[in-house]
PDB file of C-alpha atoms and ligand atoms in Angstrom:
ATOM      1  CA  MET A   1     -11.354   1.428  -8.197  1.00 97.00           C
ATOM      2  CA  ILE A   2     -11.121   2.888  -4.679  1.00 98.00           C
ATOM      3  CA  GLU A   3     -13.450   5.285  -2.983  1.00 98.00           C
ATOM      4  CA  ALA A   4     -13.635   6.459   0.611  1.00 98.00           C
ATOM      5  CA  ARG A   5     -16.611   8.578   1.624  1.00 98.00           C
ATOM      6  CA  GLU A   6     -16.725  10.574   4.861  1.00 98.00           C
ATOM      7  CA  LEU A   7     -14.355   8.052   6.370  1.00 98.00           C
ATOM      8  CA  VAL A   8     -13.771   8.518  10.105  1.00 98.00           C
ATOM      9  CA  LYS A   9     -11.505   6.488  12.369  1.00 98.00           C
ATOM     10  CA  GLN A  10     -11.314   7.095  16.083  1.00 98.00           C
ATOM     11  CA  PHE A  11      -8.999   5.433  18.540  1.00 97.00           C
ATOM     12  CA  GLY A  12     -10.844   6.120  21.778  1.00 94.00           C
ATOM     13  CA  PRO A  13     -11.348   9.870  21.912  1.00 94.00           C
ATOM     14  CA  GLN A  14      -8.729  10.560  19.238  1.00 97.00           C
ATOM     15  CA  ARG A  15     -10.072  11.223  15.739  1.00 97.00           C
ATOM     16  CA  VAL A  16      -7.276   9.915  13.540  1.00 98.00           C
ATOM     17  CA  LEU A  17      -9.213  10.132  10.269  1.00 98.00           C
ATOM     18  CA  ASP A  18     -11.577  13.060  10.261  1.00 98.00           C
ATOM     19  CA  GLY A  19     -13.843  12.667   7.256  1.00 98.00           C
ATOM     20  CA  ILE A  20     -11.758  11.432   4.332  1.00 98.00           C
ATOM     21  CA  ASP A  21     -13.162  11.606   0.816  1.00 98.00           C
ATOM     22  CA  LEU A  22     -10.833   9.978  -1.671  1.00 98.00           C
ATOM     23  CA  LYS A  23     -11.307   8.514  -5.114  1.00 98.00           C
ATOM     24  CA  VAL A  24      -8.715   6.520  -7.017  1.00 98.00           C
ATOM     25  CA  GLU A  25      -9.404   5.569 -10.619  1.00 98.00           C
ATOM     26  CA  GLU A  26      -8.198   2.365 -12.228  1.00 98.00           C
ATOM     27  CA  GLY A  27      -4.518   2.649 -13.178  1.00 97.00           C
ATOM     28  CA  GLU A  28      -3.854   5.692 -11.006  1.00 98.00           C
ATOM     29  CA  ILE A  29      -0.822   5.965  -8.741  1.00 98.00           C
ATOM     30  CA  VAL A  30      -1.786   8.046  -5.738  1.00 98.00           C
ATOM     31  CA  VAL A  31       1.025   9.056  -3.407  1.00 98.00           C
ATOM     32  CA  LEU A  32      -0.068   9.863   0.149  1.00 98.00           C
ATOM     33  CA  LEU A  33       2.100  12.425   1.876  1.00 97.00           C
ATOM     34  CA  GLY A  34       1.847  14.067   5.259  1.00 96.00           C
ATOM     35  CA  PRO A  35       3.638  14.539   8.547  1.00 95.00           C
ATOM     36  CA  SER A  36       4.158  11.636  10.911  1.00 95.00           C
ATOM     37  CA  GLY A  37       0.920  10.868  12.750  1.00 97.00           C
ATOM     38  CA  SER A  38      -1.302  12.492  10.117  1.00 97.00           C
ATOM     39  CA  GLY A  39      -3.173   9.229   9.508  1.00 98.00           C
ATOM     40  CA  LYS A  40      -1.547   7.838   6.340  1.00 98.00           C
ATOM     41  CA  SER A  41      -1.119   4.277   7.621  1.00 98.00           C
ATOM     42  CA  THR A  42      -4.532   4.282   9.250  1.00 98.00           C
ATOM     43  CA  LEU A  43      -6.123   5.375   5.975  1.00 98.00           C
ATOM     44  CA  LEU A  44      -4.456   2.519   4.052  1.00 98.00           C
ATOM     45  CA  ARG A  45      -5.462   0.052   6.761  1.00 98.00           C
ATOM     46  CA  CYS A  46      -9.079   1.258   6.752  1.00 98.00           C
ATOM     47  CA  LEU A  47      -9.251   0.687   2.997  1.00 98.00           C
ATOM     48  CA  ASN A  48      -8.719  -3.049   3.379  1.00 96.00           C
ATOM     49  CA  GLY A  49     -10.192  -3.557   6.828  1.00 96.00           C
ATOM     50  CA  LEU A  50      -6.980  -4.081   8.784  1.00 97.00           C
ATOM     51  CA  GLU A  51      -8.540  -1.303  10.870  1.00 97.00           C
ATOM     52  CA  THR A  52     -12.299  -1.018  11.272  1.00 97.00           C
ATOM     53  CA  PRO A  53     -13.620   2.409  10.252  1.00 98.00           C
ATOM     54  CA  THR A  54     -15.680   4.205  12.881  1.00 98.00           C
ATOM     55  CA  SER A  55     -18.050   5.666  10.308  1.00 98.00           C
ATOM     56  CA  GLY A  56     -18.246   6.276   6.603  1.00 98.00           C
ATOM     57  CA  THR A  57     -17.950   4.052   3.569  1.00 98.00           C
ATOM     58  CA  VAL A  58     -15.126   2.309   1.773  1.00 98.00           C
ATOM     59  CA  GLU A  59     -15.381   0.868  -1.720  1.00 98.00           C
ATOM     60  CA  VAL A  60     -12.593  -1.153  -3.307  1.00 98.00           C
ATOM     61  CA  ALA A  61     -12.803  -3.027  -6.603  1.00 97.00           C
ATOM     62  CA  GLY A  62     -16.585  -3.032  -6.534  1.00 97.00           C
ATOM     63  CA  VAL A  63     -17.003  -4.150  -2.919  1.00 98.00           C
ATOM     64  CA  ILE A  64     -18.759  -1.580  -0.724  1.00 98.00           C
ATOM     65  CA  VAL A  65     -18.384  -1.568   3.061  1.00 98.00           C
ATOM     66  CA  ASP A  66     -20.342   0.824   5.192  1.00 98.00           C
ATOM     67  CA  ALA A  67     -19.084   1.169   8.752  1.00 97.00           C
ATOM     68  CA  GLY A  68     -22.676   0.794   9.931  1.00 96.00           C
ATOM     69  CA  LEU A  69     -22.943  -2.802   8.686  1.00 97.00           C
ATOM     70  CA  LYS A  70     -23.295  -5.605  11.197  1.00 97.00           C
ATOM     71  CA  PRO A  71     -19.789  -6.702  12.253  1.00 96.00           C
ATOM     72  CA  ARG A  72     -20.177 -10.102  10.574  1.00 97.00           C
ATOM     73  CA  ASP A  73     -21.239  -8.614   7.246  1.00 98.00           C
ATOM     74  CA  ARG A  74     -18.581  -5.928   7.472  1.00 97.00           C
ATOM     75  CA  GLU A  75     -15.834  -8.481   8.069  1.00 97.00           C
ATOM     76  CA  ALA A  76     -17.052 -10.647   5.208  1.00 98.00           C
ATOM     77  CA  ARG A  77     -16.861  -7.682   2.821  1.00 98.00           C
ATOM     78  CA  PHE A  78     -13.445  -6.641   4.089  1.00 98.00           C
ATOM     79  CA  ARG A  79     -12.260 -10.216   3.601  1.00 96.00           C
ATOM     80  CA  SER A  80     -13.416  -9.976   0.054  1.00 96.00           C
ATOM     81  CA  ILE A  81     -11.589  -6.633  -0.337  1.00 97.00           C
ATOM     82  CA  ARG A  82      -8.418  -8.146   1.104  1.00 95.00           C
ATOM     83  CA  GLN A  83      -8.613 -10.867  -1.534  1.00 93.00           C
ATOM     84  CA  ARG A  84      -8.626  -8.153  -4.196  1.00 95.00           C
ATOM     85  CA  THR A  85      -5.845  -6.028  -2.673  1.00 97.00           C
ATOM     86  CA  GLY A  86      -2.184  -6.584  -1.971  1.00 96.00           C
ATOM     87  CA  MET A  87      -0.402  -4.712   0.781  1.00 96.00           C
ATOM     88  CA  VAL A  88       3.320  -4.081   1.161  1.00 97.00           C
ATOM     89  CA  PHE A  89       4.632  -2.887   4.510  1.00 96.00           C
ATOM     90  CA  GLN A  90       7.738  -1.100   5.686  1.00 96.00           C
ATOM     91  CA  GLN A  91       8.815  -4.258   7.499  1.00 94.00           C
ATOM     92  CA  PHE A  92       8.674  -6.943   4.869  1.00 91.00           C
ATOM     93  CA  ASN A  93       6.860  -9.449   7.128  1.00 91.00           C
ATOM     94  CA  LEU A  94       8.057 -12.482   5.212  1.00 97.00           C
ATOM     95  CA  TYR A  95       7.680 -15.908   6.795  1.00 97.00           C
ATOM     96  CA  PRO A  96      11.237 -16.561   8.039  1.00 97.00           C
ATOM     97  CA  HIS A  97      10.926 -20.344   7.779  1.00 98.00           C
ATOM     98  CA  LYS A  98       9.747 -20.299   4.156  1.00 98.00           C
ATOM     99  CA  THR A  99      11.849 -19.814   1.051  1.00 98.00           C
ATOM    100  CA  ALA A 100      11.306 -16.903  -1.319  1.00 98.00           C
ATOM    101  CA  LEU A 101       9.147 -19.163  -3.494  1.00 98.00           C
ATOM    102  CA  GLY A 102       7.325 -20.528  -0.432  1.00 98.00           C
ATOM    103  CA  ASN A 103       6.478 -16.997   0.661  1.00 98.00           C
ATOM    104  CA  VAL A 104       5.116 -16.087  -2.744  1.00 98.00           C
ATOM    105  CA  THR A 105       3.047 -19.264  -3.154  1.00 98.00           C
ATOM    106  CA  GLU A 106       1.604 -19.435   0.384  1.00 96.00           C
ATOM    107  CA  ALA A 107      -1.665 -17.657  -0.447  1.00 93.00           C
ATOM    108  CA  LEU A 108      -2.019 -19.543  -3.728  1.00 95.00           C
ATOM    109  CA  ARG A 109      -1.874 -22.850  -1.902  1.00 95.00           C
ATOM    110  CA  VAL A 110      -3.708 -21.944   1.301  1.00 93.00           C
ATOM    111  CA  VAL A 111      -6.300 -19.393   0.107  1.00 89.00           C
ATOM    112  CA  ARG A 112      -6.748 -20.414  -3.516  1.00 90.00           C
ATOM    113  CA  GLY A 113      -6.180 -24.112  -2.882  1.00 95.00           C
ATOM    114  CA  LEU A 114      -3.895 -24.557  -5.889  1.00 96.00           C
ATOM    115  CA  ALA A 115      -1.801 -27.698  -6.200  1.00 97.00           C
ATOM    116  CA  ALA A 116       1.871 -27.201  -5.319  1.00 96.00           C
ATOM    117  CA  ALA A 117       3.108 -27.543  -8.910  1.00 97.00           C
ATOM    118  CA  GLU A 118       0.660 -24.952 -10.233  1.00 97.00           C
ATOM    119  CA  ALA A 119       1.398 -22.561  -7.345  1.00 97.00           C
ATOM    120  CA  ASP A 120       5.148 -22.956  -7.968  1.00 98.00           C
ATOM    121  CA  ARG A 121       4.731 -22.203 -11.668  1.00 97.00           C
ATOM    122  CA  ILE A 122       2.936 -18.941 -10.872  1.00 97.00           C
ATOM    123  CA  GLY A 123       5.379 -18.151  -8.064  1.00 98.00           C
ATOM    124  CA  GLU A 124       8.371 -18.571 -10.343  1.00 98.00           C
ATOM    125  CA  ARG A 125       6.834 -16.217 -12.868  1.00 97.00           C
ATOM    126  CA  LEU A 126       6.296 -13.622 -10.125  1.00 98.00           C
ATOM    127  CA  LEU A 127       9.838 -13.969  -8.808  1.00 98.00           C
ATOM    128  CA  ALA A 128      11.073 -13.430 -12.365  1.00 97.00           C
ATOM    129  CA  ARG A 129       8.947 -10.295 -12.568  1.00 96.00           C
ATOM    130  CA  VAL A 130      10.742  -8.786  -9.548  1.00 97.00           C
ATOM    131  CA  GLY A 131      14.132  -9.970 -10.805  1.00 97.00           C
ATOM    132  CA  LEU A 132      14.668 -12.755  -8.264  1.00 98.00           C
ATOM    133  CA  SER A 133      14.468 -16.007 -10.205  1.00 97.00           C
ATOM    134  CA  ASP A 134      17.843 -17.040  -8.827  1.00 98.00           C
ATOM    135  CA  LYS A 135      16.636 -16.639  -5.212  1.00 98.00           C
ATOM    136  CA  ARG A 136      13.654 -18.975  -5.312  1.00 98.00           C
ATOM    137  CA  ASP A 137      15.093 -21.359  -2.715  1.00 98.00           C
ATOM    138  CA  ALA A 138      16.691 -18.719  -0.478  1.00 98.00           C
ATOM    139  CA  TYR A 139      15.330 -18.030   3.005  1.00 98.00           C
ATOM    140  CA  PRO A 140      14.629 -14.394   3.947  1.00 98.00           C
ATOM    141  CA  SER A 141      17.601 -14.255   6.335  1.00 97.00           C
ATOM    142  CA  ARG A 142      19.883 -14.830   3.336  1.00 97.00           C
ATOM    143  CA  LEU A 143      18.343 -12.015   1.293  1.00 98.00           C
ATOM    144  CA  SER A 144      19.151  -8.308   1.417  1.00 97.00           C
ATOM    145  CA  GLY A 145      16.427  -5.925   2.557  1.00 97.00           C
ATOM    146  CA  GLY A 146      15.784  -4.887  -1.028  1.00 97.00           C
ATOM    147  CA  GLN A 147      15.461  -8.505  -2.136  1.00 98.00           C
ATOM    148  CA  GLN A 148      13.134  -9.276   0.783  1.00 98.00           C
ATOM    149  CA  GLN A 149      10.913  -6.359  -0.136  1.00 98.00           C
ATOM    150  CA  ARG A 150      10.824  -7.509  -3.765  1.00 98.00           C
ATOM    151  CA  VAL A 151       9.732 -10.968  -2.557  1.00 98.00           C
ATOM    152  CA  ALA A 152       7.039  -9.218  -0.502  1.00 98.00           C
ATOM    153  CA  ILE A 153       5.854  -7.417  -3.649  1.00 98.00           C
ATOM    154  CA  ALA A 154       5.804 -10.698  -5.602  1.00 98.00           C
ATOM    155  CA  ARG A 155       3.792 -12.204  -2.750  1.00 97.00           C
ATOM    156  CA  ALA A 156       1.346  -9.293  -2.845  1.00 97.00           C
ATOM    157  CA  LEU A 157       0.889  -9.869  -6.580  1.00 97.00           C
ATOM    158  CA  ALA A 158       0.243 -13.597  -6.254  1.00 95.00           C
ATOM    159  CA  THR A 159      -3.525 -13.366  -5.909  1.00 90.00           C
ATOM    160  CA  GLU A 160      -3.757 -10.959  -8.871  1.00 94.00           C
ATOM    161  CA  PRO A 161      -4.948  -7.971  -6.832  1.00 97.00           C
ATOM    162  CA  ALA A 162      -6.904  -5.132  -8.420  1.00 97.00           C
ATOM    163  CA  VAL A 163      -5.131  -2.697  -6.106  1.00 98.00           C
ATOM    164  CA  LEU A 164      -1.763  -2.512  -4.355  1.00 98.00           C
ATOM    165  CA  LEU A 165      -1.314  -0.552  -1.122  1.00 98.00           C
ATOM    166  CA  PHE A 166       2.232   0.381  -0.100  1.00 98.00           C
ATOM    167  CA  ASP A 167       3.052   1.724   3.371  1.00 98.00           C
ATOM    168  CA  GLU A 168       6.574   3.216   3.305  1.00 98.00           C
ATOM    169  CA  PRO A 169       7.959   0.253   1.361  1.00 98.00           C
ATOM    170  CA  THR A 170      11.506   1.608   1.247  1.00 97.00           C
ATOM    171  CA  SER A 171      11.775   3.283   4.658  1.00 96.00           C
ATOM    172  CA  ALA A 172      13.504   0.319   6.321  1.00 96.00           C
ATOM    173  CA  LEU A 173      16.070  -0.087   3.542  1.00 96.00           C
ATOM    174  CA  ASP A 174      19.665   1.027   3.335  1.00 95.00           C
ATOM    175  CA  PRO A 175      19.827   3.878   0.808  1.00 94.00           C
ATOM    176  CA  GLU A 176      21.643   1.819  -1.815  1.00 95.00           C
ATOM    177  CA  LEU A 177      18.779  -0.742  -1.833  1.00 96.00           C
ATOM    178  CA  VAL A 178      15.921   1.717  -2.298  1.00 97.00           C
ATOM    179  CA  GLY A 179      16.327   1.986  -6.068  1.00 97.00           C
ATOM    180  CA  GLU A 180      15.737  -1.686  -6.875  1.00 97.00           C
ATOM    181  CA  VAL A 181      12.402  -1.642  -5.004  1.00 98.00           C
ATOM    182  CA  LEU A 182      11.277   1.631  -6.591  1.00 97.00           C
ATOM    183  CA  ALA A 183      12.196   0.204 -10.001  1.00 97.00           C
ATOM    184  CA  VAL A 184       9.786  -2.694  -9.452  1.00 97.00           C
ATOM    185  CA  MET A 185       7.079  -0.254  -8.337  1.00 98.00           C
ATOM    186  CA  ARG A 186       7.638   1.946 -11.383  1.00 97.00           C
ATOM    187  CA  GLU A 187       7.309  -1.098 -13.622  1.00 96.00           C
ATOM    188  CA  LEU A 188       4.004  -2.044 -11.959  1.00 97.00           C
ATOM    189  CA  ALA A 189       2.808   1.526 -12.447  1.00 96.00           C
ATOM    190  CA  ARG A 190       3.781   1.359 -16.098  1.00 95.00           C
ATOM    191  CA  GLU A 191       1.791  -1.858 -16.491  1.00 95.00           C
ATOM    192  CA  GLY A 192      -1.305  -0.014 -15.258  1.00 96.00           C
ATOM    193  CA  MET A 193      -1.580  -1.324 -11.687  1.00 97.00           C
ATOM    194  CA  THR A 194      -3.735   0.817  -9.414  1.00 98.00           C
ATOM    195  CA  MET A 195      -1.571   1.822  -6.459  1.00 98.00           C
ATOM    196  CA  VAL A 196      -1.792   3.911  -3.303  1.00 98.00           C
ATOM    197  CA  VAL A 197       1.681   4.599  -1.977  1.00 98.00           C
ATOM    198  CA  VAL A 198       2.781   6.173   1.287  1.00 98.00           C
ATOM    199  CA  THR A 199       6.397   7.140   0.762  1.00 96.00           C
ATOM    200  CA  HIS A 200       9.060   9.690   1.588  1.00 92.00           C
ATOM    201  CA  GLU A 201      10.690   9.152  -1.809  1.00 95.00           C
ATOM    202  CA  MET A 202       9.858  12.489  -3.386  1.00 94.00           C
ATOM    203  CA  LYS A 203      11.553  11.662  -6.664  1.00 94.00           C
ATOM    204  CA  PHE A 204       9.241   8.679  -7.019  1.00 96.00           C
ATOM    205  CA  ALA A 205       6.255  10.862  -6.090  1.00 96.00           C
ATOM    206  CA  ARG A 206       7.225  13.475  -8.675  1.00 95.00           C
ATOM    207  CA  GLU A 207       7.866  11.026 -11.472  1.00 95.00           C
ATOM    208  CA  ALA A 208       5.438   8.166 -10.904  1.00 96.00           C
ATOM    209  CA  ALA A 209       2.404   9.662  -9.167  1.00 97.00           C
ATOM    210  CA  SER A 210      -0.739  10.530 -11.062  1.00 97.00           C
ATOM    211  CA  ARG A 211      -1.772  12.539  -8.044  1.00 97.00           C
ATOM    212  CA  VAL A 212      -0.413  13.598  -4.674  1.00 98.00           C
ATOM    213  CA  VAL A 213      -2.734  13.615  -1.677  1.00 98.00           C
ATOM    214  CA  PHE A 214      -1.500  15.493   1.382  1.00 98.00           C
ATOM    215  CA  LEU A 215      -2.887  14.611   4.818  1.00 98.00           C
ATOM    216  CA  ASP A 216      -2.671  16.646   7.983  1.00 97.00           C
ATOM    217  CA  GLY A 217      -4.466  15.848  11.221  1.00 97.00           C
ATOM    218  CA  GLY A 218      -6.574  13.146   9.623  1.00 98.00           C
ATOM    219  CA  ARG A 219      -7.881  15.355   6.825  1.00 98.00           C
ATOM    220  CA  ILE A 220      -6.955  15.705   3.183  1.00 98.00           C
ATOM    221  CA  VAL A 221      -5.775  19.303   3.031  1.00 97.00           C
ATOM    222  CA  GLU A 222      -4.407  19.272  -0.509  1.00 97.00           C
ATOM    223  CA  GLU A 223      -4.737  17.135  -3.602  1.00 97.00           C
ATOM    224  CA  ALA A 224      -2.920  17.933  -6.838  1.00 97.00           C
ATOM    225  CA  ALA A 225      -0.891  16.698  -9.770  1.00 97.00           C
ATOM    226  CA  PRO A 226       2.695  16.149  -8.572  1.00 97.00           C
ATOM    227  CA  GLU A 227       4.140  18.967 -10.734  1.00 96.00           C
ATOM    228  CA  ALA A 228       1.711  21.477  -9.262  1.00 96.00           C
ATOM    229  CA  PHE A 229       2.043  20.161  -5.736  1.00 96.00           C
ATOM    230  CA  PHE A 230       5.825  20.329  -5.612  1.00 94.00           C
ATOM    231  CA  ALA A 231       6.133  23.601  -7.537  1.00 93.00           C
ATOM    232  CA  SER A 232       3.613  25.546  -5.484  1.00 92.00           C
ATOM    233  CA  PRO A 233       1.775  23.791  -2.663  1.00 92.00           C
ATOM    234  CA  ARG A 234      -1.205  25.876  -1.636  1.00 93.00           C
ATOM    235  CA  HIS A 235      -1.682  24.769   1.954  1.00 94.00           C
ATOM    236  CA  GLU A 236       0.653  26.185   4.597  1.00 94.00           C
ATOM    237  CA  ARG A 237       1.251  22.765   6.165  1.00 94.00           C
ATOM    238  CA  ALA A 238       2.198  21.308   2.780  1.00 95.00           C
ATOM    239  CA  GLN A 239       4.557  24.229   2.123  1.00 94.00           C
ATOM    240  CA  ARG A 240       6.308  23.580   5.425  1.00 94.00           C
ATOM    241  CA  PHE A 241       6.462  19.834   4.661  1.00 93.00           C
ATOM    242  CA  ILE A 242       8.175  20.480   1.326  1.00 90.00           C
ATOM    243  CA  ARG A 243      10.585  23.045   2.790  1.00 89.00           C
ATOM    244  CA  GLN A 244      11.692  20.461   5.345  1.00 87.00           C
ATOM    245  CA  LEU A 245      12.624  18.085   2.540  1.00 80.00           C
ATOM    246  CA  GLN A 246      15.087  20.532   1.048  1.00 69.00           C
TER     247      GLN A 246
HETATM  248  P1  LIG B   1       1.084   8.124   9.883  1.00 53.51           P
HETATM  249  O1  LIG B   1       1.117   6.806   9.175  1.00 53.51           O
HETATM  250  O2  LIG B   1       0.666   9.269   9.018  1.00 53.51           O
HETATM  251  O3  LIG B   1       2.379   8.431  10.585  1.00 53.51           O
HETATM  252  P2  LIG B   1      -0.795   6.778  11.613  1.00 53.51           P
HETATM  253  O4  LIG B   1      -1.961   6.459  10.775  1.00 53.51           O
HETATM  254  O5  LIG B   1       0.156   5.672  11.915  1.00 53.51           O
HETATM  255  O6  LIG B   1      -0.023   8.047  11.016  1.00 53.51           O
HETATM  256  O7  LIG B   1      -1.271   7.329  13.012  1.00 53.51           O
HETATM  257  C1  LIG B   1      -2.154   8.425  13.125  1.00 53.51           C
HETATM  258  C2  LIG B   1      -2.492   8.625  14.590  1.00 53.51           C
HETATM  259  O8  LIG B   1      -3.226   7.507  15.076  1.00 53.51           O
HETATM  260  C3  LIG B   1      -1.269   8.743  15.483  1.00 53.51           C
HETATM  261  O9  LIG B   1      -1.535   9.712  16.469  1.00 53.51           O
HETATM  262  C4  LIG B   1      -1.162   7.384  16.108  1.00 53.51           C
HETATM  263  O10 LIG B   1      -0.567   7.445  17.365  1.00 53.51           O
HETATM  264  C5  LIG B   1      -2.611   6.954  16.202  1.00 53.51           C
HETATM  265  N1  LIG B   1      -2.771   5.497  16.125  1.00 53.51           N
HETATM  266  C6  LIG B   1      -2.432   4.713  15.078  1.00 53.51           C
HETATM  267  N2  LIG B   1      -2.729   3.427  15.324  1.00 53.51           N
HETATM  268  C7  LIG B   1      -3.282   3.375  16.567  1.00 53.51           C
HETATM  269  C8  LIG B   1      -3.804   2.342  17.400  1.00 53.51           C
HETATM  270  N3  LIG B   1      -3.828   1.072  16.966  1.00 53.51           N
HETATM  271  N4  LIG B   1      -4.265   2.695  18.610  1.00 53.51           N
HETATM  272  C9  LIG B   1      -4.254   3.970  19.020  1.00 53.51           C
HETATM  273  N5  LIG B   1      -3.791   4.994  18.289  1.00 53.51           N
HETATM  274  C10 LIG B   1      -3.302   4.718  17.074  1.00 53.51           C
HETATM  275 MG1  LIG B   2       2.604   5.413   8.905  1.00 53.51          MG
END
C-alpha cells in the first residue's frame, strides 16, 4: 500500500531523510518512533507530497512518484496520492468558522462536488463513527481538544482514504483526553485501515502496531514487531530511547 525507495530529503545542505526504504502492506499499522528531529514528520509529509522529496521514489495506493519527474507531473501524482490519503496532525487544524459537520463535509462538497444533503448524510455517519453525533452543529471553539481531534479524524476519513497518516495526534491533548482519540484509532486499526502513526504513546505502539520503525538521523536504524522492539531493541540509539521512556 505504501512504499518508499531510497527516499532522500534535503533542506539546503541538511540531509533530513537519508535514504529511506519502507514498505507498508495493506491493513498494517506502522508506528514511527525516533528522537525529536530524526525526520518522522518529514517522512510522513514526503509520502503525500506536503514536502517534495529530493530524490528517490514514493508509491502510495498504486500511484508512483519519482522525485526526478517534471514538477508538473510530480505535483499531479502527489495530488492524486493526497486524494487517497488522510492526514491527522498534532494541531487539529479545523476550520474555526465551520461546524463539526461542516469541517467533515468540506472536502466532499468542494473536492468531490457532492450536493449538500448527500455530503451531510456521509458526514453524519462519520461523526457517529467517532462518537460525536451530538456535536454536529458545534464550532471547534466549543469542543474539547479530544473532540476536535476526533472531528479531524472524521474529516480525514471523508474521502475514503486508502491510507491514514498520523503525526503525533495526541501530543497536544491534556492527558485525560488522549484515551478517546486512541480508542478511535484502535477501532480504525481493527477495521483494517492502513495507518502510519508517529506517536509517543508507547502503550498504543505496543498493543496496536503491526510493526515499529525507529528513525535516527534520517535513517531507519531498526524495524521490528513491537514485542521484540520493546523487549530488546538491538540498536544503541533505540535502547537509549526506550530507557528514557521509563
Ligand atoms: P521529527 O518529526 O522526527 O521531530 P522533523 O521531520 O520535523 O523531525 O525534522 C527533521 C529535521 O528537519 C530537523 O532538523 C528539522 O529542523 C528539519 N526541518 C524540518 N522541516 C524543515 C523545513 N521546512 N526547513 C528546514 N528544515 C526543516
Ligand atoms: Mg515531528
